[in-house]
PDB file of C-alpha atoms in Angstrom:
ATOM      1  CA  UNK A  99     118.137  93.171 105.044  1.00  0.00           C
ATOM      2  CA  UNK A 100     115.333  91.014 103.714  1.00  0.00           C
ATOM      3  CA  UNK A 101     111.614  91.040 103.009  1.00  0.00           C
ATOM      4  CA  UNK A 102     109.283  88.316 104.134  1.00  0.00           C
ATOM      5  CA  UNK A 103     107.539  86.339 101.427  1.00  0.00           C
ATOM      6  CA  UNK A 104     104.227  88.216 101.487  1.00  0.00           C
ATOM      7  CA  UNK A 105     105.961  91.611 101.545  1.00  0.00           C
ATOM      8  CA  UNK A 106     104.264  92.752 104.756  1.00  0.00           C
ATOM      9  CA  UNK A 107     107.495  93.706 106.459  1.00  0.00           C
ATOM     10  CA  UNK A 108     111.264  94.044 106.203  1.00  0.00           C
ATOM     11  CA  UNK A 109     113.775  92.408 108.539  1.00  0.00           C
ATOM     12  CA  UNK A 110     117.166  93.794 109.533  1.00  0.00           C
ATOM     13  CA  UNK A 111     119.475  92.549 112.264  1.00  0.00           C
ATOM     14  CA  UNK A 112     116.726  90.331 113.607  1.00  0.00           C
ATOM     15  CA  UNK A 113     114.219  93.184 113.894  1.00  0.00           C
ATOM     16  CA  UNK A 114     110.932  93.479 112.054  1.00  0.00           C
ATOM     17  CA  UNK A 115     110.042  96.695 110.258  1.00  0.00           C
ATOM     18  CA  UNK A 116     106.542  97.233 108.886  1.00  0.00           C
ATOM     19  CA  UNK A 117     106.382  98.481 105.292  1.00  0.00           C
ATOM     20  CA  UNK A 118     105.238 102.085 105.117  1.00  0.00           C
ATOM     21  CA  UNK A 119     102.976 101.161 102.199  1.00  0.00           C
ATOM     22  CA  UNK A 120     101.330  98.400 104.254  1.00  0.00           C
ATOM     23  CA  UNK A 121     100.613 100.897 107.026  1.00  0.00           C
ATOM     24  CA  UNK A 122      99.091 103.491 104.692  1.00  0.00           C
ATOM     25  CA  UNK A 123      97.280 101.094 102.353  1.00  0.00           C
ATOM     26  CA  UNK A 124      95.410  99.644 105.328  1.00  0.00           C
ATOM     27  CA  UNK A 125      93.228 102.768 105.273  1.00  0.00           C
ATOM     28  CA  UNK A 126      91.374 102.640 101.961  1.00  0.00           C
ATOM     29  CA  UNK A 127      90.083 105.902 100.525  1.00  0.00           C
ATOM     30  CA  UNK A 128      86.325 106.256  99.879  1.00  0.00           C
ATOM     31  CA  UNK A 129      87.001 106.279  96.128  1.00  0.00           C
ATOM     32  CA  UNK A 130      88.843 102.963  96.357  1.00  0.00           C
ATOM     33  CA  UNK A 131      86.118 101.388  98.509  1.00  0.00           C
ATOM     34  CA  UNK A 132      83.436 102.512  96.054  1.00  0.00           C
ATOM     35  CA  UNK A 133      85.443 101.130  93.144  1.00  0.00           C
ATOM     36  CA  UNK A 134      85.836  97.736  94.830  1.00  0.00           C
ATOM     37  CA  UNK A 135      82.109  97.609  95.572  1.00  0.00           C
ATOM     38  CA  UNK A 136      81.317  98.508  91.975  1.00  0.00           C
ATOM     39  CA  UNK A 137      83.566  95.958  90.249  1.00  0.00           C
ATOM     40  CA  UNK A 138      83.458  93.247  92.914  1.00  0.00           C
ATOM     41  CA  UNK A 139      86.156  91.760  95.142  1.00  0.00           C
ATOM     42  CA  UNK A 140      87.469  89.220  92.628  1.00  0.00           C
ATOM     43  CA  UNK A 141      87.747  91.693  89.741  1.00  0.00           C
ATOM     44  CA  UNK A 142      89.298  94.334  91.993  1.00  0.00           C
ATOM     45  CA  UNK A 143      91.886  91.807  93.101  1.00  0.00           C
ATOM     46  CA  UNK A 144      92.690  90.850  89.514  1.00  0.00           C
ATOM     47  CA  UNK A 145      93.095  94.467  88.411  1.00  0.00           C
ATOM     48  CA  UNK A 146      95.254  95.266  91.439  1.00  0.00           C
ATOM     49  CA  UNK A 147      97.547  92.307  90.770  1.00  0.00           C
ATOM     50  CA  UNK A 148      97.959  93.342  87.138  1.00  0.00           C
ATOM     51  CA  UNK A 149      98.705  96.928  88.178  1.00  0.00           C
ATOM     52  CA  UNK A 150     101.338  95.662  90.623  1.00  0.00           C
ATOM     53  CA  UNK A 151     103.048  93.633  87.891  1.00  0.00           C
ATOM     54  CA  UNK A 152     103.124  96.674  85.595  1.00  0.00           C
ATOM     55  CA  UNK A 153     104.596  98.835  88.352  1.00  0.00           C
ATOM     56  CA  UNK A 154     107.253  96.276  89.212  1.00  0.00           C
ATOM     57  CA  UNK A 155     108.207  95.879  85.538  1.00  0.00           C
ATOM     58  CA  UNK A 156     108.553  99.631  85.014  1.00  0.00           C
ATOM     59  CA  UNK A 157     110.383 100.125  88.306  1.00  0.00           C
ATOM     60  CA  UNK A 158     112.960  97.478  87.388  1.00  0.00           C
ATOM     61  CA  UNK A 159     113.550  99.073  83.983  1.00  0.00           C
ATOM     62  CA  UNK A 160     114.052 102.494  85.544  1.00  0.00           C
ATOM     63  CA  UNK A 161     116.462 101.136  88.155  1.00  0.00           C
ATOM     64  CA  UNK A 162     118.537  99.260  85.578  1.00  0.00           C
ATOM     65  CA  UNK A 163     118.612 102.332  83.341  1.00  0.00           C
ATOM     66  CA  UNK A 164     119.662 104.726  86.096  1.00  0.00           C
ATOM     67  CA  UNK A 165     122.215 102.278  87.448  1.00  0.00           C
ATOM     68  CA  UNK A 166     124.013 102.698  84.115  1.00  0.00           C
ATOM     69  CA  UNK A 167     123.018  99.591  82.183  1.00  0.00           C
ATOM     70  CA  UNK A 168     120.708 101.146  79.601  1.00  0.00           C
ATOM     71  CA  UNK A 169     121.765  98.642  76.931  1.00  0.00           C
ATOM     72  CA  UNK A 170     120.410  95.687  78.921  1.00  0.00           C
ATOM     73  CA  UNK A 171     116.974  96.796  80.030  1.00  0.00           C
ATOM     74  CA  UNK A 172     114.460  94.148  81.116  1.00  0.00           C
ATOM     75  CA  UNK A 173     111.661  93.485  78.641  1.00  0.00           C
ATOM     76  CA  UNK A 174     108.604  95.704  78.955  1.00  0.00           C
ATOM     77  CA  UNK A 175     105.954  93.009  79.134  1.00  0.00           C
ATOM     78  CA  UNK A 176     102.736  94.898  78.359  1.00  0.00           C
ATOM     79  CA  UNK A 177     101.577  97.898  76.368  1.00  0.00           C
ATOM     80  CA  UNK A 178     100.775  99.616  79.657  1.00  0.00           C
ATOM     81  CA  UNK A 179     104.372  99.161  80.827  1.00  0.00           C
ATOM     82  CA  UNK A 180     105.623 100.514  77.490  1.00  0.00           C
ATOM     83  CA  UNK A 181     103.384 103.565  77.906  1.00  0.00           C
ATOM     84  CA  UNK A 182     104.791 104.182  81.396  1.00  0.00           C
ATOM     85  CA  UNK A 183     108.348 103.882  80.085  1.00  0.00           C
ATOM     86  CA  UNK A 184     107.528 106.395  77.348  1.00  0.00           C
ATOM     87  CA  UNK A 185     106.136 108.735  80.004  1.00  0.00           C
ATOM     88  CA  UNK A 186     109.315 108.361  82.082  1.00  0.00           C
ATOM     89  CA  UNK A 187     111.463 109.200  79.082  1.00  0.00           C
ATOM     90  CA  UNK A 188     109.319 112.290  78.493  1.00  0.00           C
ATOM     91  CA  UNK A 189     109.847 113.351  82.110  1.00  0.00           C
ATOM     92  CA  UNK A 190     113.597 112.899  81.713  1.00  0.00           C
ATOM     93  CA  UNK A 191     113.636 115.045  78.584  1.00  0.00           C
ATOM     94  CA  UNK A 192     112.028 117.909  80.517  1.00  0.00           C
ATOM     95  CA  UNK A 193     113.589 117.647  83.985  1.00  0.00           C
ATOM     96  CA  UNK A 194     116.857 115.741  83.514  1.00  0.00           C
ATOM     97  CA  UNK A 195     117.783 115.771  79.805  1.00  0.00           C
ATOM     98  CA  UNK A 196     121.424 114.905  80.561  1.00  0.00           C
ATOM     99  CA  UNK A 197     121.125 112.136  83.126  1.00  0.00           C
ATOM    100  CA  UNK A 198     123.751 112.767  85.781  1.00  0.00           C
ATOM    101  CA  UNK A 199     123.808 109.700  88.000  1.00  0.00           C
ATOM    102  CA  UNK A 200     125.220 111.791  90.824  1.00  0.00           C
ATOM    103  CA  UNK A 201     122.109 114.002  90.747  1.00  0.00           C
ATOM    104  CA  UNK A 202     119.440 111.455  89.774  1.00  0.00           C
ATOM    105  CA  UNK A 203     119.890 108.011  91.252  1.00  0.00           C
ATOM    106  CA  UNK A 204     118.060 105.065  92.726  1.00  0.00           C
ATOM    107  CA  UNK A 205     117.979 104.585  96.486  1.00  0.00           C
ATOM    108  CA  UNK A 206     118.131 101.612  98.807  1.00  0.00           C
ATOM    109  CA  UNK A 207     115.684 100.861 101.590  1.00  0.00           C
ATOM    110  CA  UNK A 208     115.403 103.436 104.381  1.00  0.00           C
ATOM    111  CA  UNK A 209     114.645 102.435 107.977  1.00  0.00           C
ATOM    112  CA  UNK A 210     113.191 104.225 110.972  1.00  0.00           C
ATOM    113  CA  UNK A 211     114.337 102.481 114.147  1.00  0.00           C
ATOM    114  CA  UNK A 212     112.111 104.773 116.195  1.00  0.00           C
ATOM    115  CA  UNK A 213     108.935 103.828 114.305  1.00  0.00           C
ATOM    116  CA  UNK A 214     110.117 100.379 113.229  1.00  0.00           C
ATOM    117  CA  UNK A 215     108.948 101.108 109.700  1.00  0.00           C
ATOM    118  CA  UNK A 216     110.878 100.831 106.431  1.00  0.00           C
ATOM    119  CA  UNK A 217     110.398 101.466 102.745  1.00  0.00           C
ATOM    120  CA  UNK A 218     112.235 101.774  99.458  1.00  0.00           C
ATOM    121  CA  UNK A 219     112.017 105.137  97.662  1.00  0.00           C
ATOM    122  CA  UNK A 220     112.388 105.214  93.905  1.00  0.00           C
ATOM    123  CA  UNK A 221     114.694 108.141  93.189  1.00  0.00           C
ATOM    124  CA  UNK A 222     116.850 110.768  94.836  1.00  0.00           C
ATOM    125  CA  UNK A 223     117.081 113.965  92.772  1.00  0.00           C
ATOM    126  CA  UNK A 224     119.685 116.674  93.322  1.00  0.00           C
ATOM    127  CA  UNK A 225     120.271 115.331  96.859  1.00  0.00           C
ATOM    128  CA  UNK A 226     117.445 117.390  98.388  1.00  0.00           C
ATOM    129  CA  UNK A 227     114.407 115.710  96.774  1.00  0.00           C
ATOM    130  CA  UNK A 228     112.982 112.203  97.064  1.00  0.00           C
ATOM    131  CA  UNK A 229     110.777 111.051  94.175  1.00  0.00           C
ATOM    132  CA  UNK A 230     108.319 108.182  94.254  1.00  0.00           C
ATOM    133  CA  UNK A 231     107.046 106.854  90.927  1.00  0.00           C
ATOM    134  CA  UNK A 232     103.444 105.725  90.521  1.00  0.00           C
ATOM    135  CA  UNK A 233     101.861 103.989  87.528  1.00  0.00           C
ATOM    136  CA  UNK A 234      98.398 105.093  88.570  1.00  0.00           C
ATOM    137  CA  UNK A 235      95.493 107.094  87.207  1.00  0.00           C
ATOM    138  CA  UNK A 236      95.804 109.837  89.843  1.00  0.00           C
ATOM    139  CA  UNK A 237      98.117 111.229  92.521  1.00  0.00           C
ATOM    140  CA  UNK A 238      96.448 110.144  95.746  1.00  0.00           C
ATOM    141  CA  UNK A 239      96.786 111.921  99.131  1.00  0.00           C
ATOM    142  CA  UNK A 240      98.465 108.955 100.837  1.00  0.00           C
ATOM    143  CA  UNK A 241     101.333 109.164  98.365  1.00  0.00           C
ATOM    144  CA  UNK A 242     102.435 112.379 100.076  1.00  0.00           C
ATOM    145  CA  UNK A 243     102.536 110.618 103.443  1.00  0.00           C
ATOM    146  CA  UNK A 244     104.607 107.817 101.920  1.00  0.00           C
ATOM    147  CA  UNK A 245     107.141 110.248 100.471  1.00  0.00           C
ATOM    148  CA  UNK A 246     107.112 112.242 103.720  1.00  0.00           C
ATOM    149  CA  UNK A 247     108.290 109.101 105.509  1.00  0.00           C
ATOM    150  CA  UNK A 248     111.059 108.553 102.972  1.00  0.00           C
ATOM    151  CA  UNK A 249     112.233 112.149 103.174  1.00  0.00           C
ATOM    152  CA  UNK A 250     112.404 112.110 106.979  1.00  0.00           C
ATOM    153  CA  UNK A 251     114.853 109.194 106.842  1.00  0.00           C
ATOM    154  CA  UNK A 252     117.191 110.973 104.376  1.00  0.00           C
ATOM    155  CA  UNK A 253     119.457 113.510 106.152  1.00  0.00           C
ATOM    156  CA  UNK A 254     119.698 116.083 103.328  1.00  0.00           C
ATOM    157  CA  UNK A 255     116.159 115.770 101.992  1.00  0.00           C
ATOM    158  CA  UNK A 256     114.002 118.903 101.927  1.00  0.00           C
ATOM    159  CA  UNK A 257     111.399 118.100  99.266  1.00  0.00           C
ATOM    160  CA  UNK A 258     109.179 115.214  98.211  1.00  0.00           C
ATOM    161  CA  UNK A 259     107.767 114.574  94.751  1.00  0.00           C
ATOM    162  CA  UNK A 260     105.416 112.219  92.948  1.00  0.00           C
ATOM    163  CA  UNK A 261     106.050 111.243  89.356  1.00  0.00           C
ATOM    164  CA  UNK A 262     102.904 109.679  87.940  1.00  0.00           C
ATOM    165  CA  UNK A 263     103.302 107.680  84.733  1.00  0.00           C
ATOM    166  CA  UNK A 264     100.020 107.228  82.887  1.00  0.00           C
ATOM    167  CA  UNK A 265      99.830 103.641  81.653  1.00  0.00           C
ATOM    168  CA  UNK A 266      97.063 104.411  79.157  1.00  0.00           C
ATOM    169  CA  UNK A 267      98.144 107.732  77.657  1.00  0.00           C
ATOM    170  CA  UNK A 268     101.936 107.530  77.965  1.00  0.00           C
ATOM    171  CA  UNK A 269     102.180 110.961  79.602  1.00  0.00           C
ATOM    172  CA  UNK A 270     103.517 112.053  82.989  1.00  0.00           C
ATOM    173  CA  UNK A 271     102.316 114.182  85.872  1.00  0.00           C
ATOM    174  CA  UNK A 272     104.941 115.593  88.233  1.00  0.00           C
ATOM    175  CA  UNK A 273     104.268 117.401  91.503  1.00  0.00           C
ATOM    176  CA  UNK A 274     106.675 118.455  94.243  1.00  0.00           C
ATOM    177  CA  UNK A 275     106.320 120.036  97.679  1.00  0.00           C
ATOM    178  CA  UNK A 276     108.411 120.661 100.777  1.00  0.00           C
ATOM    179  CA  UNK A 277     108.492 118.220 103.665  1.00  0.00           C
ATOM    180  CA  UNK A 278     105.631 119.074 105.988  1.00  0.00           C
ATOM    181  CA  UNK A 279     105.262 118.757 109.767  1.00  0.00           C
ATOM    182  CA  UNK A 280     101.523 118.309 109.219  1.00  0.00           C
ATOM    183  CA  UNK A 281     102.108 115.412 106.839  1.00  0.00           C
ATOM    184  CA  UNK A 282     104.656 113.894 109.204  1.00  0.00           C
ATOM    185  CA  UNK A 283     102.220 114.011 112.128  1.00  0.00           C
ATOM    186  CA  UNK A 284      99.582 112.349 109.922  1.00  0.00           C
ATOM    187  CA  UNK A 285     102.075 109.670 108.828  1.00  0.00           C
ATOM    188  CA  UNK A 286     103.052 108.795 112.384  1.00  0.00           C
ATOM    189  CA  UNK A 287      99.384 108.804 113.413  1.00  0.00           C
ATOM    190  CA  UNK A 288      98.531 106.385 110.598  1.00  0.00           C
ATOM    191  CA  UNK A 289     101.340 104.060 111.684  1.00  0.00           C
ATOM    192  CA  UNK A 290     100.084 104.086 115.273  1.00  0.00           C
ATOM    193  CA  UNK A 291      96.502 103.405 114.210  1.00  0.00           C
ATOM    194  CA  UNK A 292      97.624 100.627 111.891  1.00  0.00           C
ATOM    195  CA  UNK A 293      99.377  98.917 114.800  1.00  0.00           C
ATOM    196  CA  UNK A 294      96.207  99.104 116.884  1.00  0.00           C
ATOM    197  CA  UNK A 295      93.702  98.059 114.218  1.00  0.00           C
ATOM    198  CA  UNK A 296      95.551  95.721 111.865  1.00  0.00           C
ATOM    199  CA  UNK A 297      94.312  92.205 112.449  1.00  0.00           C
ATOM    200  CA  UNK A 298      95.644  88.970 111.058  1.00  0.00           C
ATOM    201  CA  UNK A 299      93.793  85.649 111.329  1.00  0.00           C
ATOM    202  CA  UNK A 300      91.289  87.222 113.694  1.00  0.00           C
ATOM    203  CA  UNK A 301      93.822  88.185 116.324  1.00  0.00           C
ATOM    204  CA  UNK A 302      95.642  91.395 117.214  1.00  0.00           C
ATOM    205  CA  UNK A 303      98.746  92.060 115.087  1.00  0.00           C
ATOM    206  CA  UNK A 304     101.736  90.542 116.858  1.00  0.00           C
ATOM    207  CA  UNK A 305     104.363  92.797 118.347  1.00  0.00           C
ATOM    208  CA  UNK A 306     107.401  90.714 117.506  1.00  0.00           C
ATOM    209  CA  UNK A 307     110.094  92.889 119.118  1.00  0.00           C
ATOM    210  CA  UNK A 308     110.706  96.030 121.107  1.00  0.00           C
ATOM    211  CA  UNK A 309     111.100  98.077 117.942  1.00  0.00           C
ATOM    212  CA  UNK A 310     107.364  97.855 117.248  1.00  0.00           C
ATOM    213  CA  UNK A 311     106.494 100.039 120.239  1.00  0.00           C
ATOM    214  CA  UNK A 312     106.018 103.729 119.458  1.00  0.00           C
ATOM    215  CA  UNK A 313     106.152 106.182 122.324  1.00  0.00           C
ATOM    216  CA  UNK A 314     103.661 109.025 122.634  1.00  0.00           C
ATOM    217  CA  UNK A 315     106.565 111.421 122.249  1.00  0.00           C
ATOM    218  CA  UNK A 316     107.323 110.246 118.702  1.00  0.00           C
ATOM    219  CA  UNK A 317     105.415 112.959 116.878  1.00  0.00           C
ATOM    220  CA  UNK A 318     106.827 115.807 118.941  1.00  0.00           C
ATOM    221  CA  UNK A 319     110.357 114.517 118.820  1.00  0.00           C
ATOM    222  CA  UNK A 320     110.235 113.922 115.079  1.00  0.00           C
ATOM    223  CA  UNK A 321     108.711 117.325 114.340  1.00  0.00           C
ATOM    224  CA  UNK A 322     111.562 118.954 116.207  1.00  0.00           C
ATOM    225  CA  UNK A 323     114.084 117.633 113.662  1.00  0.00           C
TER     226      UNK A 323
END
């Protein structure tokens, strides 16, 4: 399995899988659009790149820690990353004070051959719950669609959760809910619309293999599981 250089898709066995985050992020929320208009395209891009670096730094530290190498954590490069790490430790002290790596562990990439979409969840908790970690200032609606996708690819999963780590205050916000047929239908619909609307270099997004075709029966068949 590999990612292409601009992180738009995964590849496995010669097949291309769109990233679930690319599909969902294509549809910007009104709040995000207003923010970009207010600060300007260049500044919005700079802030987004910095936020991505913070998230990647924190994610790597969490993965190394949970994989059992807590004595050799990567360096937390910014104060914001340190605040997020502090928030994660606070979450652990409340929800998993004795870290059992059989019950709280990192996860590899999950693939949907039917949708030709893939993504990498952050944590699996007590087998039945998938957790995605966000270093953001709010829990946004599309996060639930992202975790819905992850949960549907994990045979034992029943719940999805968002763990938000506040990079300014060093506190956490944790919310959990059951997998939802309504959210799953919305997720599949967003993937379909992304495939129709996403444009690159002024031309329709290429369908590189048979896996990129989604049948009209996808939603019904998936909801029946």
